[in-house]
Short mmCIF file of C-alpha atoms in Angstrom, two decimals:
data_model
loop_
_atom_site.label_atom_id
_atom_site.label_comp_id
_atom_site.label_asym_id
_atom_site.label_seq_id
_atom_site.Cartn_x
_atom_site.Cartn_y
_atom_site.Cartn_z
CA MET S 427 0.08 0.12 0.00
CA VAL S 428 1.43 3.43 -1.08
CA GLU S 429 1.45 5.91 1.92
CA ARG S 430 0.38 9.41 1.40
CA THR S 431 3.46 10.73 3.10
CA ALA S 432 5.56 9.03 0.38
CA VAL S 433 3.63 10.46 -2.29
CA ILE S 434 4.10 14.09 -0.89
CA ALA S 435 7.67 13.73 -0.20
CA ALA S 436 8.09 12.51 -3.82
CA LEU S 437 6.15 15.45 -5.07
CA ASP S 438 8.08 17.92 -2.94
CA ALA S 439 11.26 16.51 -4.69
CA VAL S 440 10.17 17.93 -7.90
CA ILE S 441 11.12 21.63 -7.93
CA ASP S 442 8.74 24.38 -8.90
CA PRO S 443 10.68 26.57 -11.59
CA LEU S 444 9.17 29.89 -10.43
CA SER S 445 9.20 29.57 -6.53
CA GLY S 446 12.23 27.20 -6.28
CA GLN S 447 10.04 25.11 -3.86
CA GLY S 448 8.78 21.53 -3.99
CA LEU S 449 5.43 21.22 -5.73
CA VAL S 450 3.46 20.72 -2.59
CA ALA S 451 5.26 23.50 -0.62
CA ALA S 452 4.40 25.72 -3.66
CA GLY S 453 0.73 25.14 -3.42
CA LEU S 454 0.47 23.57 -7.02
CA VAL S 455 -0.86 20.23 -5.82
CA GLN S 456 -4.59 20.43 -5.81
CA GLY S 457 -7.02 17.50 -5.12
CA LEU S 458 -4.56 14.97 -4.26
CA VAL S 459 -5.95 11.41 -3.79
CA VAL S 460 -4.06 8.41 -2.86
CA THR S 461 -5.46 4.95 -2.86
CA ASP S 462 -3.86 1.41 -2.21
CA ASP S 463 -1.78 1.43 -5.36
CA ARG S 464 -2.70 4.82 -7.23
CA ALA S 465 -2.29 8.58 -6.84
CA GLY S 466 -3.64 11.46 -8.72
CA PHE S 467 -3.80 15.18 -8.51
CA ALA S 468 -4.02 18.37 -10.49
CA LEU S 469 -1.05 20.42 -11.16
CA GLU S 470 -2.68 23.89 -11.17
CA VAL S 471 -0.68 26.77 -12.77
CA ASP S 472 -1.36 30.20 -14.31
CA ARG S 473 -2.58 29.84 -17.71
CA ARG S 474 0.34 32.05 -19.13
CA GLN S 475 2.70 29.41 -17.76
CA ALA S 476 0.82 26.24 -18.86
CA ALA S 477 3.44 25.32 -21.78
CA ALA S 478 6.30 25.71 -19.33
CA TYR S 479 5.02 23.36 -16.86
CA ALA S 480 4.54 20.38 -19.16
CA PRO S 481 8.00 19.20 -18.29
CA VAL S 482 7.21 19.59 -14.39
CA ARG S 483 4.11 17.46 -15.01
CA ASP S 484 6.13 14.93 -16.55
CA ALA S 485 8.63 14.90 -13.71
CA ALA S 486 5.88 14.61 -11.23
CA GLU S 487 4.34 11.64 -12.90
CA ALA S 488 7.84 10.05 -13.10
CA ALA S 489 8.43 10.70 -9.40
CA LEU S 490 5.30 9.03 -8.58
CA LYS S 491 5.80 6.10 -10.73
CA ALA S 492 9.29 5.42 -8.94
CA ILE S 493 7.53 5.02 -5.57
CA PRO S 494 7.50 1.14 -4.78
CA GLY S 495 4.07 -0.41 -5.11
CA MET S 496 2.55 2.22 -7.23
CA ALA S 497 0.54 0.89 -10.24
CA ARG S 498 -1.23 3.73 -11.70
CA VAL S 499 -0.63 7.71 -11.77
CA SER S 500 -2.72 10.50 -13.01
CA VAL S 501 -1.23 14.02 -13.14
CA ILE S 502 -3.52 16.62 -14.77
CA LEU S 503 -2.09 20.06 -15.82
CA THR S 504 -4.82 22.60 -15.37
CA ALA S 505 -4.40 26.25 -16.42
CA GLU S 506 -6.39 28.73 -14.27
CA ALA S 507 -6.73 32.31 -15.64
CA ALA S 508 -4.79 35.08 -13.41
CA SER S 509 -7.03 36.77 -11.27
CA ALA S 510 -8.46 40.03 -12.37
CA PRO S 511 -11.31 42.48 -11.35
CA ALA S 512 -14.65 41.73 -12.77
CA PRO S 513 -15.39 43.75 -15.94
CA ARG S 514 -17.59 46.56 -15.86
CA THR S 515 -20.52 46.26 -18.20
CA ALA S 516 -22.33 49.65 -17.55
CA GLY S 517 -22.79 51.48 -21.03
CA LEU S 518 -21.77 48.38 -23.02
CA SER S 519 -24.01 46.90 -25.61
CA LYS S 520 -25.25 43.36 -25.15
CA ALA S 521 -23.26 42.27 -28.04
CA ALA S 522 -20.12 43.65 -26.54
CA VAL S 523 -20.72 41.84 -23.19
CA ASP S 524 -21.68 38.48 -24.83
CA GLN S 525 -18.29 38.65 -26.60
CA GLY S 526 -16.73 38.04 -23.18
CA ARG S 527 -18.94 35.08 -22.18
CA PRO S 528 -17.91 31.52 -22.88
CA LYS S 529 -19.78 29.85 -25.86
CA ALA S 530 -21.84 26.79 -25.89
CA PRO S 531 -19.31 23.93 -26.25
CA VAL S 532 -19.45 21.77 -29.52
CA PRO S 533 -19.84 18.06 -28.93
CA THR S 534 -16.78 16.03 -30.22
CA ASP S 535 -17.64 12.28 -30.35
CA ARG S 536 -19.62 9.76 -28.50
CA PRO S 537 -17.90 6.78 -26.50
CA ALA S 538 -16.72 4.09 -28.85
CA HIS S 539 -19.29 1.32 -29.52
CA VAL S 540 -22.17 3.24 -27.79
CA ARG S 541 -25.32 3.73 -29.92
CA ARG S 542 -27.19 6.15 -27.62
CA VAL S 543 -26.24 8.53 -24.56
CA LEU S 544 -28.92 9.48 -22.10
CA ALA S 545 -28.39 12.01 -19.34
CA VAL S 546 -30.53 11.95 -16.13
CA ALA S 547 -30.44 15.25 -14.43
CA SER S 548 -32.13 17.12 -11.71
CA GLY S 549 -30.94 20.64 -11.30
CA LYS S 550 -31.42 20.20 -7.56
CA GLY S 551 -29.82 17.69 -5.13
CA GLY S 552 -31.80 15.37 -3.00
CA VAL S 553 -34.82 14.61 -5.51
CA GLY S 554 -33.63 10.94 -5.79
CA LYS S 555 -32.08 11.49 -9.26
CA SER S 556 -29.54 8.58 -8.77
CA THR S 557 -32.23 6.16 -7.69
CA VAL S 558 -34.23 6.96 -10.70
CA ALA S 559 -31.32 6.73 -12.83
CA VAL S 560 -30.20 3.27 -11.72
CA ASN S 561 -33.75 1.89 -11.71
CA LEU S 562 -34.29 3.48 -15.18
CA ALA S 563 -31.27 1.52 -16.44
CA VAL S 564 -32.22 -1.72 -14.96
CA ALA S 565 -35.81 -1.05 -16.72
CA LEU S 566 -34.15 -0.43 -19.88
CA SER S 567 -31.92 -3.55 -19.56
CA ARG S 568 -35.08 -5.51 -18.80
CA ARG S 569 -36.35 -4.55 -22.35
CA GLY S 570 -33.49 -6.59 -23.68
CA LEU S 571 -31.13 -3.50 -24.34
CA SER S 572 -27.50 -3.55 -23.61
CA VAL S 573 -27.21 -0.90 -20.81
CA GLY S 574 -24.36 1.04 -19.16
CA VAL S 575 -24.36 3.50 -16.21
CA LEU S 576 -21.85 6.27 -15.53
CA ASP S 577 -21.98 8.02 -12.32
CA ALA S 578 -20.81 11.33 -13.07
CA ASP S 579 -21.18 12.86 -9.70
CA VAL S 580 -17.65 12.82 -8.60
CA TYR S 581 -18.28 14.64 -5.38
CA GLY S 582 -20.94 12.29 -4.11
CA PRO S 583 -20.93 9.01 -6.01
CA SER S 584 -23.52 6.52 -5.12
CA LEU S 585 -23.69 4.19 -7.93
CA PRO S 586 -21.44 1.57 -6.00
CA THR S 587 -23.68 1.49 -3.02
CA MET S 588 -26.94 1.33 -5.23
CA LEU S 589 -25.54 -1.42 -7.40
CA GLY S 590 -23.76 -3.32 -4.68
CA VAL S 591 -20.26 -3.11 -6.52
CA SER S 592 -17.05 -2.51 -5.20
CA GLY S 593 -13.18 -2.58 -5.81
CA GLN S 594 -11.29 -0.91 -8.24
CA PRO S 595 -12.01 -1.97 -11.85
CA ALA S 596 -9.47 -3.86 -14.02
CA TYR S 597 -7.59 -2.36 -16.85
CA GLU S 598 -6.97 -4.22 -20.20
CA ASP S 599 -4.89 -2.85 -23.13
CA GLY S 600 -5.24 0.65 -21.74
CA ALA S 601 -9.06 0.44 -21.25
CA ILE S 602 -11.19 0.43 -17.99
CA ILE S 603 -13.31 -2.73 -17.73
CA PRO S 604 -16.61 -1.66 -16.19
CA HIS S 605 -18.10 -3.54 -13.28
CA GLN S 606 -21.25 -5.69 -14.22
CA ALA S 607 -24.39 -5.82 -11.95
CA HIS S 608 -28.04 -6.57 -12.42
CA GLY S 609 -27.49 -6.75 -16.13
CA LEU S 610 -25.59 -3.27 -16.27
CA LYS S 611 -22.11 -2.21 -17.02
CA ALA S 612 -21.13 0.26 -14.27
CA MET S 613 -18.41 2.91 -13.74
CA SER S 614 -17.99 5.35 -11.02
CA VAL S 615 -15.35 7.46 -9.48
CA GLY S 616 -16.46 5.84 -6.22
CA LEU S 617 -14.76 2.61 -7.52
CA LEU S 618 -11.47 4.32 -7.84
CA THR S 619 -11.33 5.53 -4.26
CA ARG S 620 -12.31 4.75 -0.90
CA MET S 621 -15.72 5.25 0.41
CA ASP S 622 -14.72 7.83 2.90
CA ASP S 623 -12.45 9.89 0.59
CA ALA S 624 -13.61 13.31 -0.09
CA MET S 625 -12.96 14.52 -3.75
CA ILE S 626 -11.46 18.01 -3.00
CA TRP S 627 -11.21 18.71 -6.66
CA ARG S 628 -11.60 21.85 -8.52
CA GLY S 629 -13.77 21.91 -11.76
CA PRO S 630 -11.04 21.09 -14.19
CA MET S 631 -10.00 18.00 -12.45
CA ALA S 632 -13.57 16.66 -11.84
CA SER S 633 -14.00 17.37 -15.63
CA GLN S 634 -11.10 15.33 -16.44
CA ALA S 635 -11.98 12.66 -14.29
CA ILE S 636 -15.40 12.47 -16.05
CA THR S 637 -13.67 12.64 -19.55
CA GLN S 638 -11.46 9.74 -18.63
CA MET S 639 -14.21 7.45 -17.39
CA LEU S 640 -16.56 8.43 -20.44
CA SER S 641 -13.72 7.67 -22.90
CA GLN S 642 -11.42 5.28 -21.67
CA THR S 643 -14.27 2.70 -20.39
CA ARG S 644 -14.83 -0.16 -22.50
CA TRP S 645 -18.61 0.11 -22.71
CA GLY S 646 -18.99 -2.11 -25.70
CA THR S 647 -17.32 -3.66 -28.73
CA SER S 648 -17.72 -3.77 -32.39
CA GLU S 649 -19.21 -7.06 -32.21
CA ALA S 650 -21.45 -6.20 -29.13
CA PRO S 651 -22.27 -2.44 -28.95
CA LEU S 652 -23.90 -0.80 -26.02
CA ASP S 653 -27.44 0.20 -26.72
CA VAL S 654 -27.79 3.04 -24.37
CA LEU S 655 -25.32 4.86 -21.79
CA VAL S 656 -27.26 6.34 -18.80
CA ILE S 657 -25.18 9.18 -17.27
CA ASP S 658 -26.13 10.21 -13.84
CA LEU S 659 -25.38 13.82 -13.74
CA PRO S 660 -24.54 15.61 -10.52
CA PRO S 661 -27.12 18.47 -9.50
CA GLY S 662 -26.81 21.78 -10.97
CA THR S 663 -25.72 23.28 -14.21
CA GLY S 664 -21.86 23.48 -14.05
CA ASP S 665 -18.61 22.19 -15.01
CA VAL S 666 -19.53 18.52 -15.20
CA GLN S 667 -22.63 19.12 -17.28
CA LEU S 668 -20.80 21.16 -19.82
CA THR S 669 -17.98 18.81 -20.04
CA LEU S 670 -20.29 15.95 -21.00
CA ILE S 671 -21.88 18.08 -23.72
CA GLN S 672 -18.55 19.09 -24.96
CA LYS S 673 -17.16 15.52 -24.97
CA THR S 674 -19.98 13.61 -26.23
CA PRO S 675 -23.34 14.20 -28.16
CA LEU S 676 -26.15 13.63 -25.69
CA ASP S 677 -29.11 12.01 -27.45
CA GLY S 678 -31.45 13.23 -24.70
CA ALA S 679 -32.01 14.03 -21.15
CA VAL S 680 -34.54 12.91 -18.49
CA ILE S 681 -35.17 15.42 -15.73
CA VAL S 682 -36.21 14.14 -12.17
CA SER S 683 -37.96 16.52 -9.76
CA THR S 684 -40.16 16.26 -6.60
CA PRO S 685 -43.38 17.75 -6.84
CA GLN S 686 -42.82 21.14 -4.83
CA GLU S 687 -41.90 24.54 -6.35
CA VAL S 688 -38.46 24.69 -4.91
CA ALA S 689 -37.32 21.44 -6.85
CA LEU S 690 -39.35 22.49 -9.93
CA ALA S 691 -37.72 25.64 -10.37
CA ASP S 692 -34.23 24.13 -10.57
CA ALA S 693 -35.77 21.46 -12.98
CA ARG S 694 -36.65 24.58 -15.18
CA ARG S 695 -33.12 25.62 -15.12
CA ALA S 696 -31.68 22.27 -16.02
CA HIS S 697 -34.25 22.11 -19.02
CA THR S 698 -33.12 25.57 -20.15
CA LEU S 699 -29.60 24.36 -20.13
CA PHE S 700 -30.30 21.56 -22.46
CA GLN S 701 -32.28 23.69 -24.60
CA LYS S 702 -29.35 26.13 -24.97
CA VAL S 703 -26.95 23.54 -26.03
CA GLY S 704 -29.54 21.64 -28.27
CA VAL S 705 -29.97 18.52 -26.13
CA PRO S 706 -33.62 17.40 -26.54
CA THR S 707 -35.43 16.96 -22.99
CA LEU S 708 -37.22 13.60 -23.46
CA GLY S 709 -39.46 14.47 -20.50
CA LEU S 710 -39.77 14.93 -16.78
CA ILE S 711 -40.37 12.40 -14.00
CA GLU S 712 -42.00 13.27 -10.56
CA ASN S 713 -40.33 11.39 -7.82
CA MET S 714 -41.23 11.07 -4.17
CA SER S 715 -44.88 11.83 -5.13
CA GLY S 716 -47.43 11.49 -2.38
CA ASP S 717 -48.68 12.94 0.75
CA VAL S 718 -45.31 14.34 2.12
CA PHE S 719 -44.42 16.42 -0.96
CA GLY S 720 -47.69 16.54 -2.56
CA ARG S 721 -48.47 15.45 -6.32
CA GLY S 722 -49.06 16.59 -9.59
CA GLY S 723 -46.58 19.45 -9.63
CA GLY S 724 -44.18 17.54 -11.92
CA GLU S 725 -47.05 16.80 -14.46
CA ALA S 726 -48.00 20.54 -14.44
CA GLU S 727 -44.45 21.66 -14.95
CA ALA S 728 -43.88 19.37 -17.86
CA GLU S 729 -47.04 20.87 -19.62
CA ARG S 730 -45.72 24.38 -18.96
CA LEU S 731 -42.40 23.35 -20.58
CA SER S 732 -44.22 21.69 -23.39
CA ILE S 733 -42.11 18.41 -22.68
CA PRO S 734 -43.65 14.80 -22.08
CA PHE S 735 -44.55 13.89 -18.59
CA LEU S 736 -43.11 10.46 -18.16
CA GLY S 737 -44.73 9.43 -14.96
CA ASP S 738 -44.66 9.62 -11.19
CA LEU S 739 -42.92 7.46 -8.52
CA PRO S 740 -44.16 7.23 -5.17
CA LEU S 741 -42.42 8.02 -1.81
CA ASP S 742 -41.60 4.34 -1.08
CA ALA S 743 -39.33 2.91 1.74
CA ALA S 744 -38.78 -0.29 -0.16
CA LEU S 745 -37.31 2.03 -3.10
CA ARG S 746 -34.77 3.39 -0.52
CA GLN S 747 -34.15 0.17 1.28
CA ALA S 748 -33.33 -1.60 -2.07
CA GLY S 749 -30.98 0.99 -3.16
CA ASP S 750 -29.05 0.89 0.42
CA ALA S 751 -28.95 -2.84 0.01
CA GLY S 752 -27.19 -2.84 -3.59
CA ARG S 753 -30.19 -4.34 -5.22
CA PRO S 754 -32.40 -1.78 -7.30
CA LEU S 755 -36.13 -2.38 -6.62
CA ALA S 756 -36.76 -2.55 -10.43
CA ALA S 757 -34.51 -5.71 -10.23
CA ALA S 758 -35.54 -6.97 -6.62
CA ASP S 759 -39.26 -6.76 -7.31
CA PRO S 760 -39.70 -6.78 -11.12
CA LEU S 761 -43.45 -7.47 -10.77
CA GLY S 762 -44.17 -4.71 -8.08
CA ASP S 763 -45.81 -1.44 -8.64
CA VAL S 764 -42.61 0.51 -8.74
CA ALA S 765 -40.99 -1.56 -11.13
CA SER S 766 -44.11 -1.48 -13.43
CA ARG S 767 -43.83 2.40 -13.26
CA PHE S 768 -40.14 2.43 -14.19
CA ASP S 769 -41.05 -0.18 -17.16
CA ILE S 770 -43.55 2.52 -18.43
CA ILE S 771 -40.89 5.29 -18.26
CA ALA S 772 -38.33 2.89 -19.99
CA ALA S 773 -40.70 2.05 -22.72
CA ALA S 774 -41.33 5.85 -23.40
CA THR S 775 -37.59 6.75 -23.19
CA ALA S 776 -36.51 3.95 -25.43
CA SER S 777 -39.07 4.98 -28.03
CA ALA S 778 -37.86 8.70 -27.79
CA LEU S 779 -34.41 7.39 -28.35
CA ASP S 780 -35.42 5.16 -31.20
CA LEU S 781 -34.36 1.96 -29.51
#
């Protein structure tokens, strides 16, 4: 087992050319994660110095690889813009202000041997999005489709618990071999770290982790392509969402919300994001529907947004218990009411994706 102190000592032996200090002492090592035989971090420098620090990154990788017992190293060079006062916009035309704003990213390519990519989003945390994503994936698999699930919430990965999988994935010819459970292929940053590790990563490093899991995982082959990859997005409309849109064309998005207005407001923002980047919203799911949170808010919101209402799911203790036990309810009780509701949602989703 590689010790964290050995990693820090190795990195401090690599000298920052500007300060003359070791990388850790100079404050350039961000989001350091050390597991049994692996280590990774972001080397964060000023954007103007990025090219000059490429050899430093290589030296850091070499230093880590030289540690006895080290099997895999990931050093990501990230360039942050130099701090500057916020621009004054008073008196400027809208066109002038817009010139300084980032443009919507242009998708590059989908993962190899993946036919469709489906995002499950919420806008707001705590609405049961991950539970819906996993059970929807199981329901899609029950339709005879080949299905993968990518847990894109690097700060709060829940897929390993919900699918009952653990342990670092195998690597074969440079590709990550996903875990398999309940008919699904699964990958999560939670499989690369200990359960109690905190992902203290800035946006660029989180985005890079998602990019690597998306592109380096062997989701399918030319002989047996994956029909659909379900991506469980983190809450919000930030770096991870934009990275996914930039790195792969999304064939559609499903938005999950609870019935009350505070959650529906964030669901609207998620829909607006997808509209702006040209990703079709396939529909809205009302989760935790019932006496506690009310019911009907999701259906009314879907009508206001002119998107399909895919169905409602009750606030059911069995759904939570099954997820905690690592056996999604759609698999544990395939003939039950909740599984039947997921079957209906899966049928509509598959139809929208032309599967």
